[in-house]
Amino acid sequence: MAVWALGLNHNTAPLDLRGRFAFALDTIAPALKGLREQHLRHPEAAILSTCNRTEVYCASEQVQVDHTLGWLAQAGQVPVDALRQHTYTLQGDQTARHAFRVASGLDSMVLGEPQILGQLKDAVRAAEDAGALGSTLSQLFQRSFAVAKQVRSSTEIGAHSISMAAAAVRLAGNLFEDLGRTRVLFIGAGEMIELAATHFAARQPQAIAIANRTLERGEKLASRFGAQVMRLADLPERLHEFDIVVSCTASQLPILGLGAVERTLKKRRHRPMFMVDLAVPRDIEPEVKQLPDVYLYTVDDLAQVVQTGQASRQAAVAQAEVIIDAGVQSFMHWLDQRDPARGVVPLIRQLNAQADEWRALELARARKRLAKGEDVEAVLEALSRGLTQKMLHGAMAELHAAAPDARDDAAQAIERLFLRGTHK
């Protein structure tokens, strides 16, 4: 089996292009169906889609990168040549290394951030539910989870990392002298909003509100922070009440447009607003950033803040890479064993076939002797002796025929094969 991956991330593609390839979890199953049908041979497949990356992992008898690229370009309605400039392709051990680095947080905008591991597990479950995951990718991802666990438990890779949420709080603190006198609005109720709300709530703002498409989910999150809840439909009338707005939804279209924010600023008499758009695709129209009284930051804008302090963790990165190297070698060894051209599978099949042939031959002889009325015990004794002689014939012949300088090696090999576990 060949494995390959095709992707684009925060290092290779701008935010708006990444937004064209964002897959919500409930769209993964039909996307995987279309992806597999696009290929000449239906491969195993999984799609990882986050605000920082979209990656397609595949396994099949032959690498089919061009088909994968063609499908992804079609899904995002982008010309193939234009997309190719912003993507990276990986094959074989490079694919395993990349998957292990992603799971461990080494390829994230926030070095060592833990959210990516949960997102990768969600992607794997979605592929399993869609029937797109076979033994090869299952093995790849299960090993990536194990490597990530070892990296996080054995190194300091996640220590002192600055999350997007913490970076947002830091920037807000630069604008507002006292966050305790601000009113904060969160749009959405997912994992990123929960993380952001936790960080902002620690600064004890004057008020917190959560706007969500469904009130039930918003109320569940609001109860943790003593926040009020509103519907997205209420935003135009109430947006002016808030000094800080943090948005992260799965909407495919912007929730806050230029006109709505302009009207909000008039109601606020142009008091400044701090806005953070953590969504991909965007929740807030990019033109809003040009307004003089708005300080708008996207996930990419926060990158420089997040990078601070990473130099002190380079030793941990080196330790993590050693663990990942071992994981890659182990996975490739497993993959090689399954390769009929290079692995031990053909030899195992030959051994089984030879053993079956010997067994059938001795059984046929035993049945003939039993049919003649010979003693059962004598027939069983002859059967067991015949099988034993056939099994040991090759080893005995090798010992007798081996040259003196090779006899010791032959003896050690035979001892490992036939006498394992017999020594006390």
One Martini backbone bead per residue (centre of mass of N, CA, C, O) as a GRO file, in nm:
protein
  424
    1MET     BB    1   0.097   0.035   0.020
    2ALA     BB    2   0.016   0.371  -0.037
    3VAL     BB    3   0.102   0.695   0.095
    4TRP     BB    4  -0.075   1.018   0.113
    5ALA     BB    5  -0.058   1.389   0.104
    6LEU     BB    6  -0.277   1.683   0.097
    7GLY     BB    7  -0.211   2.043   0.150
    8LEU     BB    8  -0.309   2.334   0.351
    9ASN     BB    9  -0.178   2.626   0.529
   10HIS     BB   10  -0.057   2.895   0.714
   11ASN     BB   11   0.217   2.877   0.531
   12THR     BB   12   0.076   2.847   0.217
   13ALA     BB   13  -0.206   3.002   0.289
   14PRO     BB   14  -0.441   3.213   0.289
   15LEU     BB   15  -0.727   3.264   0.454
   16ASP     BB   16  -0.933   3.279   0.212
   17LEU     BB   17  -0.840   3.012   0.084
   18ARG     BB   18  -0.894   2.826   0.323
   19GLY     BB   19  -1.203   2.887   0.333
   20ARG     BB   20  -1.267   2.711   0.066
   21PHE     BB   21  -1.158   2.433   0.246
   22ALA     BB   22  -1.383   2.410   0.455
   23PHE     BB   23  -1.489   2.136   0.670
   24ALA     BB   24  -1.746   2.020   0.805
   25LEU     BB   25  -1.829   1.739   0.972
   26ASP     BB   26  -2.113   1.699   0.810
   27THR     BB   27  -1.935   1.698   0.517
   28ILE     BB   28  -1.733   1.457   0.505
   29ALA     BB   29  -1.881   1.213   0.387
   30PRO     BB   30  -1.949   1.328   0.100
   31ALA     BB   31  -1.658   1.409   0.039
   32LEU     BB   32  -1.534   1.121   0.049
   33LYS     BB   33  -1.704   1.002  -0.173
   34GLY     BB   34  -1.603   1.192  -0.398
   35LEU     BB   35  -1.303   1.135  -0.370
   36ARG     BB   36  -1.305   0.824  -0.428
   37GLU     BB   37  -1.448   0.848  -0.712
   38GLN     BB   38  -1.213   1.015  -0.853
   39HIS     BB   39  -1.058   0.763  -0.845
   40LEU     BB   40  -0.951   0.478  -0.987
   41ARG     BB   41  -0.898   0.386  -0.691
   42HIS     BB   42  -1.041   0.337  -0.401
   43PRO     BB   43  -0.939   0.497  -0.132
   44GLU     BB   44  -0.823   0.567   0.142
   45ALA     BB   45  -0.975   0.826   0.366
   46ALA     BB   46  -0.901   1.166   0.498
   47ILE     BB   47  -1.021   1.472   0.669
   48LEU     BB   48  -0.852   1.770   0.769
   49SER     BB   49  -1.029   2.050   0.934
   50THR     BB   50  -0.918   2.378   1.002
   51CYS     BB   51  -0.821   2.704   1.048
   52ASN     BB   52  -0.509   2.612   0.947
   53ARG     BB   53  -0.625   2.346   0.784
   54THR     BB   54  -0.614   2.122   0.489
   55GLU     BB   55  -0.625   1.756   0.480
   56VAL     BB   56  -0.536   1.473   0.268
   57TYR     BB   57  -0.566   1.126   0.327
   58CYS     BB   58  -0.405   0.838   0.165
   59ALA     BB   59  -0.470   0.486   0.049
   60SER     BB   60  -0.301   0.269  -0.190
   61GLU     BB   61  -0.149   0.099  -0.445
   62GLN     BB   62  -0.142   0.396  -0.566
   63VAL     BB   63  -0.039   0.698  -0.639
   64GLN     BB   64  -0.294   0.994  -0.660
   65VAL     BB   65  -0.241   1.312  -0.652
   66ASP     BB   66  -0.386   1.444  -0.895
   67HIS     BB   67  -0.670   1.355  -0.809
   68THR     BB   68  -0.670   1.499  -0.538
   69LEU     BB   69  -0.626   1.784  -0.646
   70GLY     BB   70  -0.872   1.794  -0.835
   71TRP     BB   71  -1.084   1.759  -0.615
   72LEU     BB   72  -1.010   2.002  -0.434
   73ALA     BB   73  -1.045   2.221  -0.647
   74GLN     BB   74  -1.344   2.160  -0.696
   75ALA     BB   75  -1.445   2.204  -0.402
   76GLY     BB   76  -1.320   2.521  -0.409
   77GLN     BB   77  -1.329   2.658  -0.686
   78VAL     BB   78  -1.025   2.607  -0.804
   79PRO     BB   79  -0.768   2.612  -0.984
   80VAL     BB   80  -0.525   2.389  -1.001
   81ASP     BB   81  -0.275   2.575  -1.042
   82ALA     BB   82  -0.344   2.767  -0.805
   83LEU     BB   83  -0.343   2.549  -0.580
   84ARG     BB   84  -0.058   2.424  -0.614
   85GLN     BB   85   0.098   2.680  -0.492
   86HIS     BB   86  -0.049   2.606  -0.181
   87THR     BB   87   0.064   2.315  -0.172
   88TYR     BB   88   0.129   1.989  -0.027
   89THR     BB   89   0.324   1.689  -0.077
   90LEU     BB   90   0.307   1.344   0.047
   91GLN     BB   91   0.519   1.047   0.096
   92GLY     BB   92   0.523   0.801   0.295
   93ASP     BB   93   0.725   0.894   0.547
   94GLN     BB   94   0.628   1.190   0.520
   95THR     BB   95   0.339   1.137   0.604
   96ALA     BB   96   0.394   1.028   0.886
   97ARG     BB   97   0.555   1.265   0.996
   98HIS     BB   98   0.333   1.476   0.961
   99ALA     BB   99   0.111   1.343   1.131
  100PHE     BB  100   0.280   1.338   1.394
  101ARG     BB  101   0.330   1.648   1.409
  102VAL     BB  102   0.041   1.736   1.417
  103ALA     BB  103  -0.053   1.573   1.670
  104SER     BB  104   0.191   1.715   1.851
  105GLY     BB  105   0.207   2.038   1.762
  106LEU     BB  106   0.455   2.111   1.548
  107ASP     BB  107   0.253   2.240   1.301
  108SER     BB  108   0.155   2.474   1.459
  109MET     BB  109   0.103   2.797   1.537
  110VAL     BB  110   0.084   2.660   1.818
  111LEU     BB  111   0.312   2.529   1.996
  112GLY     BB  112   0.162   2.244   2.138
  113GLU     BB  113  -0.121   2.242   2.084
  114PRO     BB  114  -0.410   2.041   2.180
  115GLN     BB  115  -0.654   2.061   1.973
  116ILE     BB  116  -0.554   1.893   1.723
  117LEU     BB  117  -0.597   1.608   1.835
  118GLY     BB  118  -0.907   1.623   1.848
  119GLN     BB  119  -0.945   1.691   1.546
  120LEU     BB  120  -0.817   1.430   1.439
  121LYS     BB  121  -1.012   1.235   1.577
  122ASP     BB  122  -1.263   1.342   1.434
  123ALA     BB  123  -1.166   1.274   1.146
  124VAL     BB  124  -1.144   0.967   1.191
  125ARG     BB  125  -1.437   0.915   1.271
  126ALA     BB  126  -1.559   1.021   1.007
  127ALA     BB  127  -1.418   0.811   0.824
  128GLU     BB  128  -1.534   0.562   0.959
  129ASP     BB  129  -1.840   0.633   0.920
  130ALA     BB  130  -1.786   0.647   0.593
  131GLY     BB  131  -1.596   0.396   0.509
  132ALA     BB  132  -1.275   0.519   0.444
  133LEU     BB  133  -1.128   0.331   0.655
  134GLY     BB  134  -0.845   0.146   0.680
  135SER     BB  135  -0.569  -0.019   0.794
  136THR     BB  136  -0.355   0.191   0.719
  137LEU     BB  137  -0.477   0.458   0.836
  138SER     BB  138  -0.537   0.348   1.112
  139GLN     BB  139  -0.242   0.300   1.184
  140LEU     BB  140  -0.139   0.585   1.143
  141PHE     BB  141  -0.328   0.728   1.355
  142GLN     BB  142  -0.276   0.556   1.605
  143ARG     BB  143   0.026   0.629   1.607
  144SER     BB  144  -0.012   0.935   1.631
  145PHE     BB  145  -0.143   0.926   1.911
  146ALA     BB  146   0.092   0.787   2.058
  147VAL     BB  147   0.307   0.997   1.994
  148ALA     BB  148   0.164   1.241   2.119
  149LYS     BB  149   0.156   1.129   2.405
  150GLN     BB  150   0.464   1.104   2.439
  151VAL     BB  151   0.538   1.398   2.386
  152ARG     BB  152   0.360   1.522   2.621
  153SER     BB  153   0.494   1.334   2.856
  154SER     BB  154   0.826   1.378   2.771
  155THR     BB  155   0.779   1.686   2.720
  156GLU     BB  156   0.775   2.067   2.688
  157ILE     BB  157   0.602   2.157   2.433
  158GLY     BB  158   0.342   2.297   2.602
  159ALA     BB  159   0.498   2.498   2.752
  160HIS     BB  160   0.400   2.828   2.760
  161SER     BB  161   0.185   2.850   2.567
  162ILE     BB  162   0.017   3.060   2.328
  163SER     BB  163  -0.289   3.112   2.275
  164MET     BB  164  -0.529   3.261   2.103
  165ALA     BB  165  -0.684   3.354   2.351
  166ALA     BB  166  -0.444   3.482   2.504
  167ALA     BB  167  -0.369   3.680   2.278
  168ALA     BB  168  -0.636   3.836   2.279
  169VAL     BB  169  -0.614   3.940   2.569
  170ARG     BB  170  -0.351   4.092   2.533
  171LEU     BB  171  -0.454   4.292   2.312
  172ALA     BB  172  -0.690   4.407   2.474
  173GLY     BB  173  -0.503   4.521   2.703
  174ASN     BB  174  -0.373   4.738   2.507
  175LEU     BB  175  -0.649   4.901   2.466
  176PHE     BB  176  -0.753   4.833   2.758
  177GLU     BB  177  -0.683   4.923   3.074
  178ASP     BB  178  -0.970   4.778   3.179
  179LEU     BB  179  -1.133   4.476   3.153
  180GLY     BB  180  -1.344   4.521   3.393
  181ARG     BB  181  -1.498   4.756   3.193
  182THR     BB  182  -1.596   4.544   2.995
  183ARG     BB  183  -1.776   4.415   2.708
  184VAL     BB  184  -1.846   4.072   2.610
  185LEU     BB  185  -1.864   3.902   2.289
  186PHE     BB  186  -1.981   3.581   2.181
  187ILE     BB  187  -1.962   3.400   1.868
  188GLY     BB  188  -2.068   3.114   1.957
  189ALA     BB  189  -2.012   2.745   2.100
  190GLY     BB  190  -1.740   2.633   2.076
  191GLU     BB  191  -1.421   2.553   2.157
  192MET     BB  192  -1.292   2.834   2.104
  193ILE     BB  193  -1.498   2.998   2.269
  194GLU     BB  194  -1.454   2.855   2.535
  195LEU     BB  195  -1.157   2.935   2.560
  196ALA     BB  196  -1.194   3.242   2.541
  197ALA     BB  197  -1.393   3.273   2.779
  198THR     BB  198  -1.201   3.174   2.996
  199HIS     BB  199  -0.988   3.402   2.964
  200PHE     BB  200  -1.176   3.651   2.996
  201ALA     BB  201  -1.314   3.574   3.268
  202ALA     BB  202  -1.047   3.602   3.438
  203ARG     BB  203  -1.078   3.935   3.401
  204GLN     BB  204  -1.358   4.038   3.485
  205PRO     BB  205  -1.586   4.150   3.329
  206GLN     BB  206  -1.876   4.325   3.330
  207ALA     BB  207  -1.967   4.152   3.066
  208ILE     BB  208  -2.135   3.855   2.924
  209ALA     BB  209  -2.195   3.724   2.589
  210ILE     BB  210  -2.397   3.485   2.390
  211ALA     BB  211  -2.406   3.409   2.043
  212ASN     BB  212  -2.648   3.185   1.887
  213ARG     BB  213  -2.835   2.993   1.687
  214THR     BB  214  -2.869   2.818   1.948
  215LEU     BB  215  -2.974   2.855   2.268
  216GLU     BB  216  -2.905   2.590   2.414
  217ARG     BB  217  -2.594   2.597   2.369
  218GLY     BB  218  -2.550   2.882   2.481
  219GLU     BB  219  -2.658   2.825   2.771
  220LYS     BB  220  -2.452   2.613   2.853
  221LEU     BB  221  -2.207   2.808   2.838
  222ALA     BB  222  -2.316   3.054   3.005
  223SER     BB  223  -2.338   2.906   3.287
  224ARG     BB  224  -2.021   2.915   3.341
  225PHE     BB  225  -2.012   3.265   3.323
  226GLY     BB  226  -2.266   3.437   3.370
  227ALA     BB  227  -2.418   3.466   3.098
  228GLN     BB  228  -2.572   3.590   2.833
  229VAL     BB  229  -2.831   3.535   2.580
  230MET     BB  230  -2.837   3.523   2.214
  231ARG     BB  231  -2.928   3.582   1.902
  232LEU     BB  232  -2.816   3.645   1.592
  233ALA     BB  233  -3.063   3.834   1.518
  234ASP     BB  234  -2.973   4.051   1.758
  235LEU     BB  235  -2.708   4.197   1.673
  236PRO     BB  236  -2.785   4.471   1.533
  237GLU     BB  237  -2.917   4.587   1.815
  238ARG     BB  238  -2.649   4.494   2.027
  239LEU     BB  239  -2.349   4.548   1.940
  240HIS     BB  240  -2.298   4.835   2.084
  241GLU     BB  241  -2.258   4.713   2.386
  242PHE     BB  242  -1.968   4.618   2.283
  243ASP     BB  243  -1.608   4.609   2.303
  244ILE     BB  244  -1.591   4.291   2.267
  245VAL     BB  245  -1.532   4.061   1.985
  246VAL     BB  246  -1.584   3.703   1.949
  247SER     BB  247  -1.546   3.487   1.657
  248CYS     BB  248  -1.673   3.129   1.600
  249THR     BB  249  -1.792   2.974   1.322
  250ALA     BB  250  -1.950   2.766   1.051
  251SER     BB  251  -1.991   2.977   0.857
  252GLN     BB  252  -1.984   3.057   0.502
  253LEU     BB  253  -2.068   3.346   0.600
  254PRO     BB  254  -2.077   3.645   0.701
  255ILE     BB  255  -2.210   3.804   0.998
  256LEU     BB  256  -2.026   4.068   0.976
  257GLY     BB  257  -2.057   4.367   0.829
  258LEU     BB  258  -1.976   4.679   0.741
  259GLY     BB  259  -2.251   4.819   0.790
  260ALA     BB  260  -2.307   4.712   1.078
  261VAL     BB  261  -2.051   4.839   1.209
  262GLU     BB  262  -2.101   5.132   1.136
  263ARG     BB  263  -2.366   5.157   1.298
  264THR     BB  264  -2.241   5.082   1.568
  265LEU     BB  265  -2.039   5.322   1.592
  266LYS     BB  266  -2.254   5.541   1.605
  267LYS     BB  267  -2.387   5.440   1.869
  268ARG     BB  268  -2.089   5.465   2.016
  269ARG     BB  269  -1.944   5.725   1.929
  270HIS     BB  270  -1.661   5.591   1.844
  271ARG     BB  271  -1.593   5.379   2.021
  272PRO     BB  272  -1.388   5.135   2.063
  273MET     BB  273  -1.320   4.815   1.895
  274PHE     BB  274  -1.268   4.469   1.969
  275MET     BB  275  -1.178   4.219   1.718
  276VAL     BB  276  -1.226   3.854   1.675
  277ASP     BB  277  -1.143   3.624   1.404
  278LEU     BB  278  -1.151   3.256   1.420
  279ALA     BB  279  -1.263   3.203   1.142
  280VAL     BB  280  -1.303   2.931   0.884
  281PRO     BB  281  -1.443   3.121   0.749
  282ARG     BB  282  -1.529   3.428   0.780
  283ASP     BB  283  -1.729   3.640   1.003
  284ILE     BB  284  -1.569   3.904   0.915
  285GLU     BB  285  -1.531   4.149   0.722
  286PRO     BB  286  -1.233   4.281   0.609
  287GLU     BB  287  -1.322   4.590   0.585
  288VAL     BB  288  -1.345   4.652   0.892
  289LYS     BB  289  -1.037   4.714   0.940
  290GLN     BB  290  -1.060   5.019   0.812
  291LEU     BB  291  -1.180   5.117   1.053
  292PRO     BB  292  -1.078   5.354   1.292
  293ASP     BB  293  -1.249   5.203   1.558
  294VAL     BB  294  -1.119   4.922   1.465
  295TYR     BB  295  -0.981   4.606   1.605
  296LEU     BB  296  -0.884   4.359   1.380
  297TYR     BB  297  -0.848   3.999   1.423
  298THR     BB  298  -0.698   3.718   1.304
  299VAL     BB  299  -0.541   3.424   1.301
  300ASP     BB  300  -0.297   3.549   1.143
  301ASP     BB  301  -0.253   3.802   1.325
  302LEU     BB  302  -0.176   3.618   1.587
  303ALA     BB  303   0.094   3.476   1.517
  304GLN     BB  304   0.314   3.667   1.637
  305VAL     BB  305   0.221   3.643   1.930
  306VAL     BB  306   0.243   3.329   1.952
  307GLN     BB  307   0.562   3.301   1.893
  308THR     BB  308   0.635   3.382   2.157
  309GLY     BB  309   0.874   3.176   2.326
  310GLN     BB  310   0.978   2.941   2.129
  311ALA     BB  311   1.288   2.928   2.165
  312SER     BB  312   1.274   2.783   2.456
  313ARG     BB  313   1.152   2.502   2.295
  314GLN     BB  314   1.373   2.356   2.115
  315ALA     BB  315   1.447   2.115   2.292
  316ALA     BB  316   1.165   1.986   2.282
  317VAL     BB  317   1.158   1.948   1.979
  318ALA     BB  318   1.396   1.755   1.957
  319GLN     BB  319   1.267   1.535   2.131
  320ALA     BB  320   1.016   1.494   1.954
  321GLU     BB  321   1.164   1.407   1.691
  322VAL     BB  322   1.272   1.141   1.802
  323ILE     BB  323   0.998   1.010   1.851
  324ILE     BB  324   0.899   1.039   1.557
  325ASP     BB  325   1.118   0.874   1.418
  326ALA     BB  326   1.042   0.607   1.554
  327GLY     BB  327   0.749   0.602   1.448
  328VAL     BB  328   0.816   0.597   1.147
  329GLN     BB  329   0.983   0.337   1.141
  330SER     BB  330   0.758   0.154   1.248
  331PHE     BB  331   0.549   0.206   1.024
  332MET     BB  332   0.728   0.125   0.778
  333HIS     BB  333   0.770  -0.163   0.872
  334TRP     BB  334   0.475  -0.243   0.867
  335LEU     BB  335   0.435  -0.175   0.565
  336ASP     BB  336   0.652  -0.367   0.449
  337GLN     BB  337   0.523  -0.635   0.555
  338ARG     BB  338   0.266  -0.583   0.352
  339ASP     BB  339   0.464  -0.610   0.114
  340PRO     BB  340   0.501  -0.843  -0.130
  341ALA     BB  341   0.787  -0.737  -0.243
  342ARG     BB  342   0.932  -0.686   0.070
  343GLY     BB  343   0.813  -0.878   0.261
  344VAL     BB  344   0.692  -1.168   0.462
  345VAL     BB  345   0.430  -1.273   0.336
  346PRO     BB  346   0.527  -1.482   0.124
  347LEU     BB  347   0.681  -1.662   0.326
  348ILE     BB  348   0.439  -1.733   0.501
  349ARG     BB  349   0.279  -1.870   0.277
  350GLN     BB  350   0.489  -2.089   0.211
  351LEU     BB  351   0.497  -2.219   0.489
  352ASN     BB  352   0.196  -2.294   0.503
  353ALA     BB  353   0.193  -2.468   0.245
  354GLN     BB  354   0.405  -2.674   0.335
  355ALA     BB  355   0.262  -2.767   0.594
  356ASP     BB  356   0.003  -2.866   0.450
  357GLU     BB  357   0.141  -3.078   0.276
  358TRP     BB  358   0.255  -3.252   0.503
  359ARG     BB  359  -0.010  -3.307   0.649
  360ALA     BB  360  -0.162  -3.445   0.412
  361LEU     BB  361   0.039  -3.676   0.371
  362GLU     BB  362   0.024  -3.804   0.659
  363LEU     BB  363  -0.282  -3.846   0.664
  364ALA     BB  364  -0.300  -4.039   0.423
  365ARG     BB  365  -0.124  -4.259   0.549
  366ALA     BB  366  -0.294  -4.306   0.803
  367ARG     BB  367  -0.559  -4.389   0.667
  368LYS     BB  368  -0.449  -4.641   0.524
  369ARG     BB  369  -0.363  -4.791   0.786
  370LEU     BB  370  -0.643  -4.791   0.917
  371ALA     BB  371  -0.789  -4.946   0.682
  372LYS     BB  372  -0.600  -5.209   0.745
  373GLY     BB  373  -0.603  -5.231   1.081
  374GLU     BB  374  -0.414  -5.083   1.236
  375ASP     BB  375  -0.279  -4.954   1.502
  376VAL     BB  376  -0.349  -4.652   1.634
  377GLU     BB  377  -0.090  -4.586   1.796
  378ALA     BB  378   0.107  -4.648   1.561
  379VAL     BB  379  -0.007  -4.436   1.364
  380LEU     BB  380   0.035  -4.183   1.542
  381GLU     BB  381   0.339  -4.218   1.575
  382ALA     BB  382   0.402  -4.196   1.269
  383LEU     BB  383   0.278  -3.919   1.221
  384SER     BB  384   0.453  -3.750   1.421
  385ARG     BB  385   0.730  -3.839   1.304
  386GLY     BB  386   0.692  -3.738   1.015
  387LEU     BB  387   0.650  -3.435   1.085
  388THR     BB  388   0.912  -3.392   1.242
  389GLN     BB  389   1.111  -3.464   1.015
  390LYS     BB  390   1.018  -3.247   0.813
  391MET     BB  391   1.069  -2.996   1.001
  392LEU     BB  392   1.392  -3.081   1.061
  393HIS     BB  393   1.547  -3.133   0.796
  394GLY     BB  394   1.657  -2.850   0.720
  395ALA     BB  395   1.820  -2.796   0.979
  396MET     BB  396   2.002  -3.046   0.968
  397ALA     BB  397   2.124  -2.996   0.687
  398GLU     BB  398   2.252  -2.720   0.755
  399LEU     BB  399   2.446  -2.817   0.976
  400HIS     BB  400   2.602  -3.030   0.798
  401ALA     BB  401   2.663  -2.831   0.535
  402ALA     BB  402   2.799  -2.614   0.670
  403ALA     BB  403   3.036  -2.415   0.702
  404PRO     BB  404   3.240  -2.346   0.956
  405ASP     BB  405   3.188  -2.021   0.947
  406ALA     BB  406   2.851  -2.079   0.937
  407ARG     BB  407   2.763  -2.269   1.175
  408ASP     BB  408   2.708  -2.072   1.406
  409ASP     BB  409   2.479  -1.914   1.268
  410ALA     BB  410   2.296  -2.157   1.224
  411ALA     BB  411   2.270  -2.240   1.519
  412GLN     BB  412   2.143  -1.975   1.622
  413ALA     BB  413   1.895  -1.975   1.436
  414ILE     BB  414   1.781  -2.253   1.529
  415GLU     BB  415   1.755  -2.181   1.826
  416ARG     BB  416   1.550  -1.950   1.785
  417LEU     BB  417   1.329  -2.126   1.629
  418PHE     BB  418   1.326  -2.411   1.827
  419LEU     BB  419   1.438  -2.304   2.143
  420ARG     BB  420   1.239  -2.107   2.234
  421GLY     BB  421   1.180  -2.109   2.583
  422THR     BB  422   1.358  -2.371   2.697
  423HIS     BB  423   1.521  -2.192   2.875
  424LYS     BB  424   1.599  -2.124   3.226
   0.00000   0.00000   0.00000
